[in-house]
Amino acid sequence: DAKTTQPPSMDCAEGRAANLPCNHSTISGNEYVYWYRQIHSQGPQYIIHGLKNNETNEMASLIITEDRKSSTLILPHATLRDTAVYYCIVPPYDKVIFGPGTSLSVIP
Amino acid sequence: ETGVTQSPTHLIKTRGQQVTLRCSSQSGHNTVSWYQQALGQGPQFIFQYYREEENGRGNFPPRFSGLQFPNYSSELNVNALELDDSALYLCASSLALWDPNTEAFFGQGTRLTVV
């Protein structure tokens, strides 16, 4: 299974871009990178996923390096409601493994 | 709202008892996964069901068992409850097991407290 590593915590000023990194050096060619977030005591929320091209949706942008060994989730204008734990996941076919994630605190 | 619903939302049980948690998957989704999330930790994979068959299991003892029904809803059963089983139990549904380009949607979870 591909493994991911993320910083345990980050702070971001409200209104600024939040850039959350993830390393997934053992990713294989057909494995997608997924990002989820979990606001306190709620179920994880899907944010975005990608294979090798950069992706953007209404919530965030995902930048994947050319060698696919790392990626960055970008929240372009962080708000207080973006305070959550962010999980970077490379799911194999049969299960999804969550690491400890990055706890993002958006500061007023 | 993800379309994945779990019941009950909260539950208190006594050590040694049995519990059944329920999950209704999003319409059209045939794969359901269950996770246990202890306080302050990330979700831990319990098992996954695809078209009523178990497909993949994490490091959980056999007293954790499950079912998936023809309408793809699912149950998680835990026998002989222990205090350490106290956690948030999450259900996730997805469209197709073998398609890596499909996201999973989570319910809001069932908070189980064992006393």
PDB file of N, CA, C and O in Angstrom, chain A residues 49-78:
ATOM      1  N   HIS A  49      -9.588  15.006  -5.838  1.00  0.00           N
ATOM      2  CA  HIS A  49      -8.633  13.950  -6.109  1.00  0.00           C
ATOM      3  C   HIS A  49      -8.031  14.151  -7.500  1.00  0.00           C
ATOM      4  O   HIS A  49      -8.601  14.864  -8.342  1.00  0.00           O
ATOM      5  N   GLY A  50      -6.879  13.511  -7.726  1.00  0.00           N
ATOM      6  CA  GLY A  50      -6.213  13.638  -9.011  1.00  0.00           C
ATOM      7  C   GLY A  50      -5.237  12.508  -9.245  1.00  0.00           C
ATOM      8  O   GLY A  50      -4.822  11.820  -8.315  1.00  0.00           O
ATOM      9  N   LEU A  51      -4.846  12.333 -10.507  1.00  0.00           N
ATOM     10  CA  LEU A  51      -3.906  11.278 -10.884  1.00  0.00           C
ATOM     11  C   LEU A  51      -2.533  11.852 -11.173  1.00  0.00           C
ATOM     12  O   LEU A  51      -1.548  11.473 -10.547  1.00  0.00           O
ATOM     13  N   LYS A  52      -2.432  12.747 -12.129  1.00  0.00           N
ATOM     14  CA  LYS A  52      -1.116  13.318 -12.428  1.00  0.00           C
ATOM     15  C   LYS A  52      -1.208  14.773 -12.885  1.00  0.00           C
ATOM     16  O   LYS A  52      -0.210  15.472 -12.877  1.00  0.00           O
ATOM     17  N   ASN A  53      -2.387  15.211 -13.269  1.00  0.00           N
ATOM     18  CA  ASN A  53      -2.553  16.600 -13.664  1.00  0.00           C
ATOM     19  C   ASN A  53      -3.083  17.411 -12.486  1.00  0.00           C
ATOM     20  O   ASN A  53      -3.688  16.877 -11.580  1.00  0.00           O
ATOM     21  N   ASN A  54      -2.830  18.699 -12.533  1.00  0.00           N
ATOM     22  CA  ASN A  54      -3.386  19.568 -11.505  1.00  0.00           C
ATOM     23  C   ASN A  54      -4.906  19.595 -11.640  1.00  0.00           C
ATOM     24  O   ASN A  54      -5.444  19.541 -12.745  1.00  0.00           O
ATOM     25  N   GLU A  55      -5.583  19.677 -10.504  1.00  0.00           N
ATOM     26  CA  GLU A  55      -7.033  19.690 -10.493  1.00  0.00           C
ATOM     27  C   GLU A  55      -7.530  20.873  -9.685  1.00  0.00           C
ATOM     28  O   GLU A  55      -6.884  21.294  -8.725  1.00  0.00           O
ATOM     29  N   THR A  56      -8.687  21.368 -10.062  1.00  0.00           N
ATOM     30  CA  THR A  56      -9.315  22.467  -9.325  1.00  0.00           C
ATOM     31  C   THR A  56     -10.814  22.236  -9.294  1.00  0.00           C
ATOM     32  O   THR A  56     -11.394  21.808 -10.290  1.00  0.00           O
ATOM     33  N   ASN A  57     -11.405  22.487  -8.142  1.00  0.00           N
ATOM     34  CA  ASN A  57     -12.862  22.510  -8.054  1.00  0.00           C
ATOM     35  C   ASN A  57     -13.272  23.685  -7.178  1.00  0.00           C
ATOM     36  O   ASN A  57     -12.439  24.557  -6.866  1.00  0.00           O
ATOM     37  N   GLU A  58     -14.532  23.711  -6.790  1.00  0.00           N
ATOM     38  CA  GLU A  58     -15.034  24.872  -6.058  1.00  0.00           C
ATOM     39  C   GLU A  58     -14.453  24.966  -4.655  1.00  0.00           C
ATOM     40  O   GLU A  58     -14.539  26.009  -4.017  1.00  0.00           O
ATOM     41  N   MET A  59     -13.890  23.897  -4.161  1.00  0.00           N
ATOM     42  CA  MET A  59     -13.345  23.912  -2.803  1.00  0.00           C
ATOM     43  C   MET A  59     -11.853  24.194  -2.762  1.00  0.00           C
ATOM     44  O   MET A  59     -11.374  24.867  -1.839  1.00  0.00           O
ATOM     45  N   ALA A  60     -11.102  23.626  -3.713  1.00  0.00           N
ATOM     46  CA  ALA A  60      -9.657  23.671  -3.578  1.00  0.00           C
ATOM     47  C   ALA A  60      -8.978  23.378  -4.907  1.00  0.00           C
ATOM     48  O   ALA A  60      -9.630  23.019  -5.886  1.00  0.00           O
ATOM     49  N   SER A  61      -7.651  23.510  -4.890  1.00  0.00           N
ATOM     50  CA  SER A  61      -6.811  23.091  -6.005  1.00  0.00           C
ATOM     51  C   SER A  61      -5.835  22.034  -5.514  1.00  0.00           C
ATOM     52  O   SER A  61      -5.421  22.052  -4.344  1.00  0.00           O
ATOM     53  N   LEU A  62      -5.482  21.132  -6.404  1.00  0.00           N
ATOM     54  CA  LEU A  62      -4.535  20.064  -6.088  1.00  0.00           C
ATOM     55  C   LEU A  62      -3.402  20.126  -7.093  1.00  0.00           C
ATOM     56  O   LEU A  62      -3.650  20.048  -8.306  1.00  0.00           O
ATOM     57  N   ILE A  63      -2.193  20.288  -6.570  1.00  0.00           N
ATOM     58  CA  ILE A  63      -1.001  20.322  -7.402  1.00  0.00           C
ATOM     59  C   ILE A  63      -0.216  19.039  -7.150  1.00  0.00           C
ATOM     60  O   ILE A  63       0.172  18.759  -6.002  1.00  0.00           O
ATOM     61  N   ILE A  64      -0.003  18.250  -8.189  1.00  0.00           N
ATOM     62  CA  ILE A  64       0.742  16.997  -8.075  1.00  0.00           C
ATOM     63  C   ILE A  64       2.054  17.164  -8.821  1.00  0.00           C
ATOM     64  O   ILE A  64       2.062  17.599  -9.980  1.00  0.00           O
ATOM     65  N   THR A  65       3.172  16.826  -8.180  1.00  0.00           N
ATOM     66  CA  THR A  65       4.465  16.963  -8.838  1.00  0.00           C
ATOM     67  C   THR A  65       4.566  16.007 -10.020  1.00  0.00           C
ATOM     68  O   THR A  65       3.850  14.990 -10.090  1.00  0.00           O
ATOM     69  N   GLU A  66       5.484  16.331 -10.926  1.00  0.00           N
ATOM     70  CA  GLU A  66       5.586  15.538 -12.149  1.00  0.00           C
ATOM     71  C   GLU A  66       5.958  14.082 -11.860  1.00  0.00           C
ATOM     72  O   GLU A  66       5.481  13.172 -12.542  1.00  0.00           O
ATOM     73  N   ASP A  67       6.776  13.849 -10.834  1.00  0.00           N
ATOM     74  CA  ASP A  67       7.136  12.476 -10.490  1.00  0.00           C
ATOM     75  C   ASP A  67       6.078  11.794  -9.615  1.00  0.00           C
ATOM     76  O   ASP A  67       6.215  10.621  -9.258  1.00  0.00           O
ATOM     77  N   ARG A  68       5.028  12.528  -9.276  1.00  0.00           N
ATOM     78  CA  ARG A  68       3.870  12.039  -8.501  1.00  0.00           C
ATOM     79  C   ARG A  68       4.234  11.624  -7.085  1.00  0.00           C
ATOM     80  O   ARG A  68       3.450  10.967  -6.419  1.00  0.00           O
ATOM     81  N   LYS A  69       5.388  12.005  -6.596  1.00  0.00           N
ATOM     82  CA  LYS A  69       5.779  11.597  -5.256  1.00  0.00           C
ATOM     83  C   LYS A  69       5.289  12.547  -4.178  1.00  0.00           C
ATOM     84  O   LYS A  69       5.425  12.266  -2.980  1.00  0.00           O
ATOM     85  N   SER A  70       4.740  13.662  -4.550  1.00  0.00           N
ATOM     86  CA  SER A  70       4.181  14.569  -3.551  1.00  0.00           C
ATOM     87  C   SER A  70       3.087  15.416  -4.191  1.00  0.00           C
ATOM     88  O   SER A  70       2.982  15.503  -5.421  1.00  0.00           O
ATOM     89  N   SER A  71       2.270  15.987  -3.326  1.00  0.00           N
ATOM     90  CA  SER A  71       1.205  16.862  -3.807  1.00  0.00           C
ATOM     91  C   SER A  71       0.943  17.940  -2.767  1.00  0.00           C
ATOM     92  O   SER A  71       1.376  17.828  -1.607  1.00  0.00           O
ATOM     93  N   THR A  72       0.255  18.986  -3.201  1.00  0.00           N
ATOM     94  CA  THR A  72      -0.111  20.084  -2.310  1.00  0.00           C
ATOM     95  C   THR A  72      -1.574  20.427  -2.518  1.00  0.00           C
ATOM     96  O   THR A  72      -2.010  20.623  -3.660  1.00  0.00           O
ATOM     97  N   LEU A  73      -2.305  20.464  -1.438  1.00  0.00           N
ATOM     98  CA  LEU A  73      -3.693  20.935  -1.471  1.00  0.00           C
ATOM     99  C   LEU A  73      -3.679  22.424  -1.174  1.00  0.00           C
ATOM    100  O   LEU A  73      -3.069  22.861  -0.201  1.00  0.00           O
ATOM    101  N   ILE A  74      -4.360  23.193  -2.006  1.00  0.00           N
ATOM    102  CA  ILE A  74      -4.391  24.639  -1.812  1.00  0.00           C
ATOM    103  C   ILE A  74      -5.823  25.094  -1.570  1.00  0.00           C
ATOM    104  O   ILE A  74      -6.713  24.852  -2.395  1.00  0.00           O
ATOM    105  N   LEU A  75      -6.034  25.731  -0.427  1.00  0.00           N
ATOM    106  CA  LEU A  75      -7.291  26.421  -0.155  1.00  0.00           C
ATOM    107  C   LEU A  75      -7.015  27.898  -0.425  1.00  0.00           C
ATOM    108  O   LEU A  75      -6.305  28.531   0.342  1.00  0.00           O
ATOM    109  N   PRO A  76      -7.545  28.465  -1.492  1.00  0.00           N
ATOM    110  CA  PRO A  76      -7.061  29.782  -1.953  1.00  0.00           C
ATOM    111  C   PRO A  76      -7.323  30.936  -0.989  1.00  0.00           C
ATOM    112  O   PRO A  76      -6.509  31.850  -0.899  1.00  0.00           O
ATOM    113  N   HIS A  77      -8.440  30.906  -0.287  1.00  0.00           N
ATOM    114  CA  HIS A  77      -8.767  31.983   0.649  1.00  0.00           C
ATOM    115  C   HIS A  77      -9.360  31.337   1.905  1.00  0.00           C
ATOM    116  O   HIS A  77     -10.570  31.174   2.013  1.00  0.00           O
ATOM    117  N   ALA A  78      -8.485  30.945   2.803  1.00  0.00           N
ATOM    118  CA  ALA A  78      -8.933  30.182   3.967  1.00  0.00           C
ATOM    119  C   ALA A  78      -9.886  31.001   4.845  1.00  0.00           C
ATOM    120  O   ALA A  78      -9.688  32.204   5.070  1.00  0.00           O
TER     121      ALA A  78
END
